[in-house]
Amino acid sequence: MSSRAGGPGGRRDGRSRRSGRNRLRGWAGRHALTVLAVATAAILAVMLYLPVGIVFSQAVFSEGTPTLSAFRAVLADPFYTGALAGVLADPLAIGAHVEGVLEWLRAGAPVPRMGLFGFTAYQAALSTVASVLLGLPAAYVLATYEFRGRRTIRSLTILPFVLPGIMVAVGFYAMFGRDGTLNAALDFAGLGPVDFIGYSPLAVVIVAHAFYNAPLVARVTLAAWESVDRRAVETARSLGAGPGRAFRDVVVPQLLPAVLTGALLTFVFTFMTFPIVLALGGLGLATVEVWIYDRISQLAVAEAATLAVLETVLTLGLTYAYLRYESAQAGMSRGDASPAREPLFPDLRTALSARRLAVLAYGAVAVVVFVGPMASMVVGGVTDGGGFTLRHYRFLAERQATGAAYQTLPWPAIRNSLLFGVATLAVALPMGVTISVLTVRSRWGTAIDALAMVPLAVSGVVFGIGLLEGLVFGTDIGGFRLQVTGAAAIVAAHAVAAYPFVVRNVSPLLADLDPALVESARALGASRARALLDVELPLVASGIVAGAAFAFAISIGEFSSTVILASGSDAYTMPVAVERYLGRRNGPAIAMGTVLLVVTAASFVVVDRVGGRFEA
Amino acid sequence: MTELALDGVSKAYDETTALRDVSLAVADGEFFTLVGPSGCGKTTTLRTIAGFEEPTAGEVRFDGESVTGLGPEARDVGVVFQNYALFPHMSVAENVGYGLKFRDSGTASSEARIEELLELVDLSGMGEREPSQLSGGQQQRVALARALAPEPSLLLLDEPMSALDARLRESLRRQVKRIQSELSITTVYVTHDQEEALAISDRLAVMNEGRVEQIGTPEAIYRRPRTRFVAEFVGDNNVLAGEVRGREDDRLRVGVDGGEFAIGDPVADSGRDSGDRDGGVESAPSPGDRIIFCVRPEALREDAETNRVRVSVEGQEFHGESVRVDGRWGETPIVLRLPDVPTHEELTVGFEPEAAHVVERE
């Protein structure tokens, strides 16, 4: 009894006194989450749904009346839909269409006209095949072999995803361009210079897409591979299956969904590709996204909006199909005993086995594709035809010193990028964490998750147009003029592009937390918000830090909407500066790209170091 | 201190009903247990008391005051979970002290209070350890100390022993019981382990499919189950169904399959213990009624003179102080608890009429 000071009456009074005095703080505590949720919803409404909605409404409304004529015009135009235009123009004339197909077959089935959408899908499909072909061996090597640097390479597979597209394009210029490292190597071998990009821009674009997406394919496949329960394979072996058979019967079925996931994501990403095609292919290789950008530049906004809607519908449809598929796969179990890895080079004899040689050959290809462009860019920044030079950096310095105000200066680009990055963090982190909490803990979690993931399915260009139309030019809402311009608009765009990555990093950790932890805190007297602050956030700190690294890198590298919002202003960022230099002066662009690489890598390393402290 | 009452509490989720009209009253300082198979609603009941769930109907009252609508932080309850739920990023002392932050007392007294609590659960001097450095039993004692630190009016324990091994479970449950009666804190304990429930509780409620089947002292629940479910769930039992053929001298003659048994009159039986509302049948069954009655394994003895049946032995488990025998009387499975290993494949056992208990009408 000694520990229970205060008799029955005292305790009763204590309870009511507490609840009385803390009523105000209690209200704030109870409703802090609601307040955050409302603020997040408001930001999303203004910065995401309104702009995207405006783009959609421009496609559907013509001078105030709803019409589908814009869609009909696009769909029936062979320039857009190629050989399908006739079918789409009059879908019910089935007889004529069948006749058309037969005629086409009689003519020996020549390659039909693809149109803009067809070509976009075609290059996306080729890019997907290339990414899968390049990604699967990496997953195999990382899952099967143990070697020095395996863990480092495994973590590095996340890197391409956050590398600015325009920088990757510059890297490919530095490697495959007329003055690139590949030509320097050929020259060394006594072979003449080859204009790779001029000869087959499509091939270079596809390799650049593979640079981006093969690591993604490798990553998701590897994750599935590592979760295969070794005991399942061992059981199959003990039941009489040989190693190959056990692999086919036990491992492959568990890898397939992951491979399909990687392939589908690759297709969606490359379907929406923009900076790489813009920089490497130009209008000659125009994809839907590039063409939308061009239409905007020509002020043909309605047409751009129509294209944007069609593109979004296509990618959203694919994403939805993928989510349905993913939820159907959700029952797959995670194993406790992950597969054992064997040493890559145990001794000299096995080093020359066919399998090891194949691994080596793949390694060589991987070095060319993944390391080549980045190394070429760094090297290209300090060389010209003759040898080592600081000319390109000197150009940047001189431009900074003497450039006119209307010219693109290096320092403002770097400064803007860093400022926007920090501002993006300040907005995207609270948003992302709030959405994570709502997704994981609330009853409408799935719906909130789907709504909040819209930015992943809406392309940067579409979003940029929406922001331009809706916020930069301004919108009247009930007599109140809503206008967001310049830096604020760019930060908003970056934050909206970045917060899904915070959500994606925080939600899984949050979902893994034992709900009893929060309940214990609450039973001990903590309000919901206090429990979030005291218990949940410290325990998902590593996810928040990782999310922050992504958010910062996304902001630094964002190109599509920034290039639209920054046009004609001095709010340009490093990627925009790179694009502006590119074409006119490749040397400075490559130098600027190197600076971008350094800043991106440095921010990633810094955040990674900070994050390392939190990971127990 | 605190009396707890649940009054007609129901809880419906989107498609399922978790609790159906649960009413119970826990006296001040009582150790009360909710026991039942998984999914019976015992944990939902506890969570409703704690304020993690709101009932769809009915009321929870602390000392007669409704706590409906109060969040868990305002209910002044201490909760211990099965998996301890210690905050992994805080030391043992920080865990125990967490709830004190929301009380009026100052820091100095907090430290003293933390040490006092650690002493109470035999963990003196462990305050600086991380939870991950402790064994499961130690972690659970930290969780108990943490729940008790703010001097809650009610202690709620949700399967606190399930993750521990059998021997540790027994010593820890004695410790919990000792601390509970030292503090005389009103306690609700949830477990699926009927043996644990019988051992630890002042009273218990047996739950099944969201309903309370029976409330009573461990002895009443064990000896006089009111429903077939309770008879089968609590302890080993032989539950038989038969037809009343006649009654004479406070005895019923009950025909079961090919045999006939003489069993004690249920009305006289329940009259022996007027305190508990546990007479399964209020009025005496008359000839022609079908009833369910039970005979505990330990009541079936080879030297009993009445109600003798031949049982074929099908399996046996040696328990040290007794031997559990699984057998069959005709088609009916029979459980026996004998002092020695049976030497024959067939045994003849019987039971005193008063050892049988009429559970309910069929």
Short mmCIF file of N, CA, C and O in Angstrom, two decimals, chain A residues 61-163:
data_model
loop_
_atom_site.label_atom_id
_atom_site.label_comp_id
_atom_site.label_asym_id
_atom_site.label_seq_id
_atom_site.Cartn_x
_atom_site.Cartn_y
_atom_site.Cartn_z
N PHE A 61 -13.02 21.03 -71.53
CA PHE A 61 -13.89 22.18 -71.78
C PHE A 61 -13.33 23.02 -72.91
O PHE A 61 -12.13 23.28 -72.98
N SER A 62 -14.24 23.41 -73.80
CA SER A 62 -13.83 24.34 -74.84
C SER A 62 -14.75 25.54 -74.73
O SER A 62 -15.97 25.42 -74.93
N GLU A 63 -14.22 26.67 -74.38
CA GLU A 63 -14.98 27.91 -74.19
C GLU A 63 -16.18 27.68 -73.30
O GLU A 63 -17.31 28.08 -73.60
N GLY A 64 -15.96 26.99 -72.22
CA GLY A 64 -17.00 26.86 -71.21
C GLY A 64 -17.93 25.68 -71.37
O GLY A 64 -18.66 25.33 -70.46
N THR A 65 -17.94 25.03 -72.51
CA THR A 65 -18.82 23.88 -72.67
C THR A 65 -17.99 22.61 -72.76
O THR A 65 -16.94 22.58 -73.40
N PRO A 66 -18.46 21.57 -72.08
CA PRO A 66 -17.71 20.31 -72.12
C PRO A 66 -17.80 19.67 -73.51
O PRO A 66 -18.86 19.66 -74.13
N THR A 67 -16.68 19.20 -73.96
CA THR A 67 -16.68 18.58 -75.27
C THR A 67 -15.55 17.56 -75.32
O THR A 67 -14.55 17.69 -74.64
N LEU A 68 -15.76 16.55 -76.09
CA LEU A 68 -14.71 15.55 -76.28
C LEU A 68 -14.02 15.74 -77.62
O LEU A 68 -13.25 14.89 -78.05
N SER A 69 -14.32 16.87 -78.29
CA SER A 69 -13.80 17.05 -79.64
C SER A 69 -12.28 17.07 -79.65
O SER A 69 -11.65 16.56 -80.58
N ALA A 70 -11.68 17.64 -78.59
CA ALA A 70 -10.22 17.70 -78.55
C ALA A 70 -9.64 16.28 -78.55
O ALA A 70 -8.69 15.99 -79.26
N PHE A 71 -10.28 15.40 -77.76
CA PHE A 71 -9.81 14.01 -77.72
C PHE A 71 -9.99 13.35 -79.07
O PHE A 71 -9.13 12.65 -79.56
N ARG A 72 -11.20 13.60 -79.65
CA ARG A 72 -11.49 12.97 -80.94
C ARG A 72 -10.44 13.41 -81.97
O ARG A 72 -9.92 12.61 -82.73
N ALA A 73 -10.12 14.69 -81.94
CA ALA A 73 -9.17 15.22 -82.90
C ALA A 73 -7.81 14.55 -82.74
O ALA A 73 -7.17 14.14 -83.71
N VAL A 74 -7.38 14.41 -81.48
CA VAL A 74 -6.07 13.81 -81.23
C VAL A 74 -6.07 12.34 -81.62
O VAL A 74 -5.19 11.85 -82.32
N LEU A 75 -7.13 11.63 -81.17
CA LEU A 75 -7.17 10.19 -81.39
C LEU A 75 -7.28 9.84 -82.87
O LEU A 75 -6.79 8.82 -83.33
N ALA A 76 -7.93 10.70 -83.66
CA ALA A 76 -8.14 10.40 -85.07
C ALA A 76 -7.03 10.96 -85.95
O ALA A 76 -7.07 10.85 -87.17
N ASP A 77 -6.02 11.52 -85.29
CA ASP A 77 -4.93 12.12 -86.07
C ASP A 77 -3.79 11.11 -86.20
O ASP A 77 -3.20 10.71 -85.19
N PRO A 78 -3.49 10.69 -87.40
CA PRO A 78 -2.43 9.69 -87.58
C PRO A 78 -1.09 10.15 -86.98
O PRO A 78 -0.27 9.33 -86.59
N PHE A 79 -0.88 11.46 -86.90
CA PHE A 79 0.35 11.95 -86.31
C PHE A 79 0.48 11.43 -84.87
O PHE A 79 1.55 11.11 -84.41
N TYR A 80 -0.67 11.35 -84.17
CA TYR A 80 -0.63 10.91 -82.78
C TYR A 80 -0.79 9.40 -82.64
O TYR A 80 -0.06 8.75 -81.91
N THR A 81 -1.79 8.86 -83.34
CA THR A 81 -2.12 7.46 -83.07
C THR A 81 -1.73 6.53 -84.21
O THR A 81 -2.02 5.34 -84.16
N GLY A 82 -1.09 7.07 -85.25
CA GLY A 82 -0.56 6.23 -86.30
C GLY A 82 -1.64 5.46 -87.03
O GLY A 82 -2.72 5.97 -87.31
N ALA A 83 -1.36 4.19 -87.31
CA ALA A 83 -2.25 3.36 -88.10
C ALA A 83 -3.60 3.15 -87.40
O ALA A 83 -4.58 2.79 -88.04
N LEU A 84 -3.63 3.39 -86.09
CA LEU A 84 -4.88 3.19 -85.35
C LEU A 84 -5.84 4.36 -85.52
O LEU A 84 -7.00 4.27 -85.11
N ALA A 85 -5.34 5.46 -86.09
CA ALA A 85 -6.16 6.67 -86.18
C ALA A 85 -7.48 6.38 -86.87
O ALA A 85 -8.55 6.81 -86.43
N GLY A 86 -7.42 5.63 -87.96
CA GLY A 86 -8.64 5.32 -88.70
C GLY A 86 -9.64 4.58 -87.83
O GLY A 86 -10.83 4.87 -87.83
N VAL A 87 -9.14 3.62 -87.08
CA VAL A 87 -10.01 2.82 -86.20
C VAL A 87 -10.62 3.70 -85.12
O VAL A 87 -11.82 3.65 -84.84
N LEU A 88 -9.77 4.55 -84.52
CA LEU A 88 -10.25 5.39 -83.43
C LEU A 88 -11.21 6.46 -83.92
O LEU A 88 -12.09 6.90 -83.18
N ALA A 89 -11.05 6.87 -85.18
CA ALA A 89 -11.92 7.89 -85.72
C ALA A 89 -13.34 7.35 -85.84
O ALA A 89 -14.32 8.06 -85.63
N ASP A 90 -13.46 6.09 -86.18
CA ASP A 90 -14.79 5.52 -86.41
C ASP A 90 -14.77 4.06 -85.94
O ASP A 90 -14.71 3.14 -86.75
N PRO A 91 -14.80 3.87 -84.63
CA PRO A 91 -14.56 2.53 -84.08
C PRO A 91 -15.60 1.51 -84.53
O PRO A 91 -15.32 0.31 -84.52
N LEU A 92 -16.80 1.95 -84.93
CA LEU A 92 -17.88 1.00 -85.19
C LEU A 92 -17.85 0.44 -86.61
O LEU A 92 -18.55 -0.51 -86.93
N ALA A 93 -17.03 1.06 -87.46
CA ALA A 93 -16.96 0.57 -88.85
C ALA A 93 -16.06 -0.66 -88.90
O ALA A 93 -14.98 -0.66 -89.48
N ILE A 94 -16.56 -1.72 -88.25
CA ILE A 94 -15.70 -2.89 -88.06
C ILE A 94 -15.32 -3.55 -89.39
O ILE A 94 -14.18 -3.95 -89.61
N GLY A 95 -16.28 -3.60 -90.27
CA GLY A 95 -16.03 -4.23 -91.57
C GLY A 95 -14.85 -3.60 -92.28
O GLY A 95 -13.93 -4.27 -92.74
N ALA A 96 -14.87 -2.27 -92.30
CA ALA A 96 -13.80 -1.54 -92.98
C ALA A 96 -12.46 -1.80 -92.31
O ALA A 96 -11.43 -1.95 -92.98
N HIS A 97 -12.49 -1.89 -90.97
CA HIS A 97 -11.23 -2.10 -90.25
C HIS A 97 -10.67 -3.48 -90.55
O HIS A 97 -9.47 -3.64 -90.77
N VAL A 98 -11.58 -4.49 -90.56
CA VAL A 98 -11.12 -5.84 -90.88
C VAL A 98 -10.52 -5.86 -92.28
O VAL A 98 -9.45 -6.43 -92.52
N GLU A 99 -11.22 -5.20 -93.19
CA GLU A 99 -10.74 -5.11 -94.56
C GLU A 99 -9.34 -4.48 -94.59
O GLU A 99 -8.42 -4.96 -95.26
N GLY A 100 -9.18 -3.43 -93.78
CA GLY A 100 -7.89 -2.74 -93.70
C GLY A 100 -6.78 -3.67 -93.23
O GLY A 100 -5.68 -3.70 -93.79
N VAL A 101 -7.10 -4.46 -92.18
CA VAL A 101 -6.10 -5.38 -91.65
C VAL A 101 -5.72 -6.42 -92.70
O VAL A 101 -4.54 -6.74 -92.91
N LEU A 102 -6.76 -6.92 -93.40
CA LEU A 102 -6.48 -7.94 -94.43
C LEU A 102 -5.60 -7.36 -95.52
O LEU A 102 -4.64 -7.99 -95.99
N GLU A 103 -5.92 -6.14 -95.91
CA GLU A 103 -5.12 -5.48 -96.95
C GLU A 103 -3.67 -5.34 -96.52
O GLU A 103 -2.73 -5.58 -97.26
N TRP A 104 -3.55 -4.98 -95.24
CA TRP A 104 -2.21 -4.80 -94.66
C TRP A 104 -1.45 -6.12 -94.69
O TRP A 104 -0.27 -6.18 -95.03
N LEU A 105 -2.18 -7.21 -94.36
CA LEU A 105 -1.54 -8.53 -94.39
C LEU A 105 -1.15 -8.91 -95.82
O LEU A 105 -0.09 -9.46 -96.07
N ARG A 106 -2.07 -8.62 -96.79
CA ARG A 106 -1.78 -8.95 -98.19
C ARG A 106 -0.55 -8.20 -98.68
O ARG A 106 0.22 -8.71 -99.47
N ALA A 107 -0.35 -7.01 -98.13
CA ALA A 107 0.80 -6.20 -98.55
C ALA A 107 2.10 -6.69 -97.89
O ALA A 107 3.13 -6.05 -98.01
N GLY A 108 2.00 -7.82 -97.17
CA GLY A 108 3.21 -8.35 -96.54
C GLY A 108 3.48 -7.78 -95.17
O GLY A 108 4.61 -7.82 -94.70
N ALA A 109 2.44 -7.27 -94.50
CA ALA A 109 2.54 -6.74 -93.13
C ALA A 109 3.73 -5.81 -92.97
O ALA A 109 4.66 -6.08 -92.20
N PRO A 110 3.73 -4.68 -93.68
CA PRO A 110 4.83 -3.72 -93.48
C PRO A 110 4.71 -3.06 -92.11
O PRO A 110 3.66 -3.14 -91.48
N VAL A 111 5.81 -2.46 -91.65
CA VAL A 111 5.77 -1.77 -90.35
C VAL A 111 4.75 -0.64 -90.44
O VAL A 111 4.87 0.24 -91.29
N PRO A 112 3.73 -0.69 -89.59
CA PRO A 112 2.70 0.34 -89.69
C PRO A 112 3.20 1.65 -89.10
O PRO A 112 4.16 1.67 -88.33
N ARG A 113 2.51 2.72 -89.46
CA ARG A 113 2.86 4.01 -88.88
C ARG A 113 2.46 4.00 -87.39
O ARG A 113 1.36 3.61 -87.04
N MET A 114 3.40 4.38 -86.54
CA MET A 114 3.15 4.24 -85.11
C MET A 114 2.48 5.47 -84.51
O MET A 114 1.72 5.38 -83.56
N GLY A 115 2.80 6.63 -85.03
CA GLY A 115 2.28 7.84 -84.42
C GLY A 115 3.03 8.13 -83.13
O GLY A 115 3.85 7.34 -82.66
N LEU A 116 2.69 9.28 -82.55
CA LEU A 116 3.41 9.73 -81.37
C LEU A 116 3.23 8.77 -80.19
O LEU A 116 4.19 8.38 -79.53
N PHE A 117 1.98 8.37 -79.95
CA PHE A 117 1.72 7.46 -78.83
C PHE A 117 2.36 6.10 -79.09
O PHE A 117 2.95 5.49 -78.20
N GLY A 118 2.23 5.64 -80.33
CA GLY A 118 2.82 4.35 -80.68
C GLY A 118 4.32 4.37 -80.49
O GLY A 118 4.90 3.44 -79.90
N PHE A 119 4.94 5.45 -80.95
CA PHE A 119 6.39 5.52 -80.81
C PHE A 119 6.79 5.58 -79.34
O PHE A 119 7.75 4.94 -78.91
N THR A 120 6.03 6.35 -78.56
CA THR A 120 6.35 6.46 -77.14
C THR A 120 6.29 5.09 -76.47
O THR A 120 7.17 4.71 -75.71
N ALA A 121 5.22 4.34 -76.81
CA ALA A 121 5.09 3.00 -76.24
C ALA A 121 6.20 2.08 -76.75
O ALA A 121 6.74 1.27 -76.00
N TYR A 122 6.55 2.26 -78.03
CA TYR A 122 7.58 1.41 -78.65
C TYR A 122 8.92 1.60 -77.96
O TYR A 122 9.58 0.65 -77.54
N GLN A 123 9.31 2.87 -77.78
CA GLN A 123 10.60 3.10 -77.12
C GLN A 123 10.55 2.69 -75.66
O GLN A 123 11.53 2.19 -75.11
N ALA A 124 9.37 2.82 -75.04
CA ALA A 124 9.24 2.38 -73.64
C ALA A 124 9.39 0.86 -73.56
O ALA A 124 10.03 0.35 -72.65
N ALA A 125 8.79 0.16 -74.55
CA ALA A 125 8.88 -1.30 -74.54
C ALA A 125 10.32 -1.75 -74.74
O ALA A 125 10.83 -2.62 -74.02
N LEU A 126 11.01 -1.13 -75.72
CA LEU A 126 12.42 -1.47 -75.93
C LEU A 126 13.25 -1.17 -74.68
O LEU A 126 14.10 -1.97 -74.27
N SER A 127 12.96 -0.03 -74.05
CA SER A 127 13.71 0.34 -72.85
C SER A 127 13.45 -0.67 -71.74
O SER A 127 14.36 -1.01 -70.97
N THR A 128 12.20 -1.14 -71.66
CA THR A 128 11.86 -2.12 -70.63
C THR A 128 12.64 -3.41 -70.85
O THR A 128 13.22 -3.98 -69.91
N VAL A 129 12.65 -3.88 -72.11
CA VAL A 129 13.39 -5.11 -72.41
C VAL A 129 14.86 -4.93 -72.05
O VAL A 129 15.47 -5.78 -71.37
N ALA A 130 15.43 -3.79 -72.45
CA ALA A 130 16.85 -3.55 -72.15
C ALA A 130 17.09 -3.51 -70.64
O ALA A 130 18.07 -4.07 -70.14
N SER A 131 16.18 -2.87 -69.91
CA SER A 131 16.36 -2.74 -68.47
C SER A 131 16.28 -4.10 -67.78
O SER A 131 17.05 -4.39 -66.87
N VAL A 132 15.33 -4.93 -68.24
CA VAL A 132 15.19 -6.26 -67.63
C VAL A 132 16.43 -7.11 -67.96
O VAL A 132 16.99 -7.78 -67.08
N LEU A 133 16.86 -7.04 -69.22
CA LEU A 133 18.03 -7.83 -69.61
C LEU A 133 19.27 -7.42 -68.83
O LEU A 133 20.11 -8.24 -68.48
N LEU A 134 19.38 -6.13 -68.56
CA LEU A 134 20.56 -5.64 -67.86
C LEU A 134 20.41 -5.78 -66.34
O LEU A 134 21.40 -5.92 -65.62
N GLY A 135 19.17 -5.77 -65.86
CA GLY A 135 18.94 -5.79 -64.43
C GLY A 135 18.95 -7.18 -63.82
O GLY A 135 19.46 -7.37 -62.71
N LEU A 136 18.40 -8.17 -64.54
CA LEU A 136 18.30 -9.51 -63.96
C LEU A 136 19.66 -10.12 -63.61
O LEU A 136 19.81 -10.69 -62.52
N PRO A 137 20.67 -10.02 -64.52
CA PRO A 137 21.98 -10.59 -64.13
C PRO A 137 22.53 -9.93 -62.86
O PRO A 137 23.13 -10.61 -62.03
N ALA A 138 22.27 -8.64 -62.70
CA ALA A 138 22.76 -7.96 -61.50
C ALA A 138 22.10 -8.56 -60.27
O ALA A 138 22.75 -8.83 -59.26
N ALA A 139 20.77 -8.79 -60.36
CA ALA A 139 20.07 -9.40 -59.23
C ALA A 139 20.64 -10.78 -58.95
O ALA A 139 20.85 -11.15 -57.79
N TYR A 140 20.91 -11.53 -60.02
CA TYR A 140 21.46 -12.88 -59.86
C TYR A 140 22.80 -12.83 -59.14
O TYR A 140 23.03 -13.56 -58.17
N VAL A 141 23.70 -11.95 -59.62
CA VAL A 141 25.04 -11.89 -59.02
C VAL A 141 24.95 -11.45 -57.56
O VAL A 141 25.56 -12.04 -56.67
N LEU A 142 24.12 -10.43 -57.29
CA LEU A 142 24.04 -9.92 -55.93
C LEU A 142 23.37 -10.90 -54.98
O LEU A 142 23.64 -10.91 -53.78
N ALA A 143 22.48 -11.74 -55.53
CA ALA A 143 21.78 -12.69 -54.67
C ALA A 143 22.59 -13.95 -54.44
O ALA A 143 22.45 -14.62 -53.42
N THR A 144 23.44 -14.31 -55.40
CA THR A 144 24.08 -15.61 -55.37
C THR A 144 25.49 -15.57 -54.83
O THR A 144 25.95 -16.54 -54.22
N TYR A 145 26.21 -14.47 -55.06
CA TYR A 145 27.63 -14.46 -54.74
C TYR A 145 27.94 -13.48 -53.62
O TYR A 145 27.29 -12.45 -53.46
N GLU A 146 28.95 -13.84 -52.86
CA GLU A 146 29.48 -12.94 -51.84
C GLU A 146 30.81 -12.40 -52.34
O GLU A 146 31.67 -13.17 -52.79
N PHE A 147 30.99 -11.12 -52.32
CA PHE A 147 32.28 -10.56 -52.75
C PHE A 147 32.42 -9.18 -52.12
O PHE A 147 31.45 -8.61 -51.61
N ARG A 148 33.64 -8.70 -52.15
CA ARG A 148 33.90 -7.39 -51.55
C ARG A 148 33.09 -6.32 -52.28
O ARG A 148 33.06 -6.28 -53.50
N GLY A 149 32.46 -5.47 -51.52
CA GLY A 149 31.70 -4.38 -52.13
C GLY A 149 30.29 -4.76 -52.53
O GLY A 149 29.57 -3.95 -53.10
N ARG A 150 29.88 -6.00 -52.21
CA ARG A 150 28.53 -6.42 -52.61
C ARG A 150 27.48 -5.52 -51.97
O ARG A 150 26.55 -5.03 -52.62
N ARG A 151 27.64 -5.27 -50.67
CA ARG A 151 26.64 -4.45 -49.98
C ARG A 151 26.63 -3.03 -50.52
O ARG A 151 25.58 -2.41 -50.65
N THR A 152 27.84 -2.52 -50.84
CA THR A 152 27.91 -1.16 -51.38
C THR A 152 27.17 -1.09 -52.71
O THR A 152 26.37 -0.18 -52.94
N ILE A 153 27.44 -2.07 -53.58
CA ILE A 153 26.78 -2.08 -54.88
C ILE A 153 25.27 -2.20 -54.70
O ILE A 153 24.48 -1.53 -55.37
N ARG A 154 24.90 -3.03 -53.72
CA ARG A 154 23.47 -3.20 -53.45
C ARG A 154 22.84 -1.86 -53.08
O ARG A 154 21.76 -1.52 -53.57
N SER A 155 23.49 -1.08 -52.21
CA SER A 155 22.91 0.22 -51.86
C SER A 155 22.97 1.19 -53.01
O SER A 155 22.11 2.04 -53.16
N LEU A 156 24.02 1.04 -53.85
CA LEU A 156 24.16 1.99 -54.97
C LEU A 156 23.06 1.82 -56.00
O LEU A 156 22.81 2.74 -56.77
N THR A 157 22.39 0.66 -56.01
CA THR A 157 21.34 0.47 -57.02
C THR A 157 20.22 1.49 -56.85
O THR A 157 19.44 1.70 -57.76
N ILE A 158 20.13 2.11 -55.68
CA ILE A 158 19.09 3.12 -55.49
C ILE A 158 19.48 4.44 -56.14
O ILE A 158 18.65 5.28 -56.43
N LEU A 159 20.79 4.61 -56.38
CA LEU A 159 21.30 5.93 -56.78
C LEU A 159 20.75 6.44 -58.12
O LEU A 159 20.29 7.58 -58.19
N PRO A 160 20.79 5.61 -59.18
CA PRO A 160 20.32 6.14 -60.47
C PRO A 160 18.94 6.76 -60.36
O PRO A 160 18.62 7.74 -61.02
N PHE A 161 18.12 6.17 -59.48
CA PHE A 161 16.75 6.63 -59.37
C PHE A 161 16.66 8.11 -59.00
O PHE A 161 15.74 8.80 -59.39
N VAL A 162 17.64 8.59 -58.24
CA VAL A 162 17.57 9.99 -57.81
C VAL A 162 18.50 10.88 -58.63
O VAL A 162 18.56 12.08 -58.39
N LEU A 163 19.23 10.30 -59.58
CA LEU A 163 20.11 11.15 -60.39
C LEU A 163 19.26 11.98 -61.34
O LEU A 163 18.34 11.46 -61.98
#
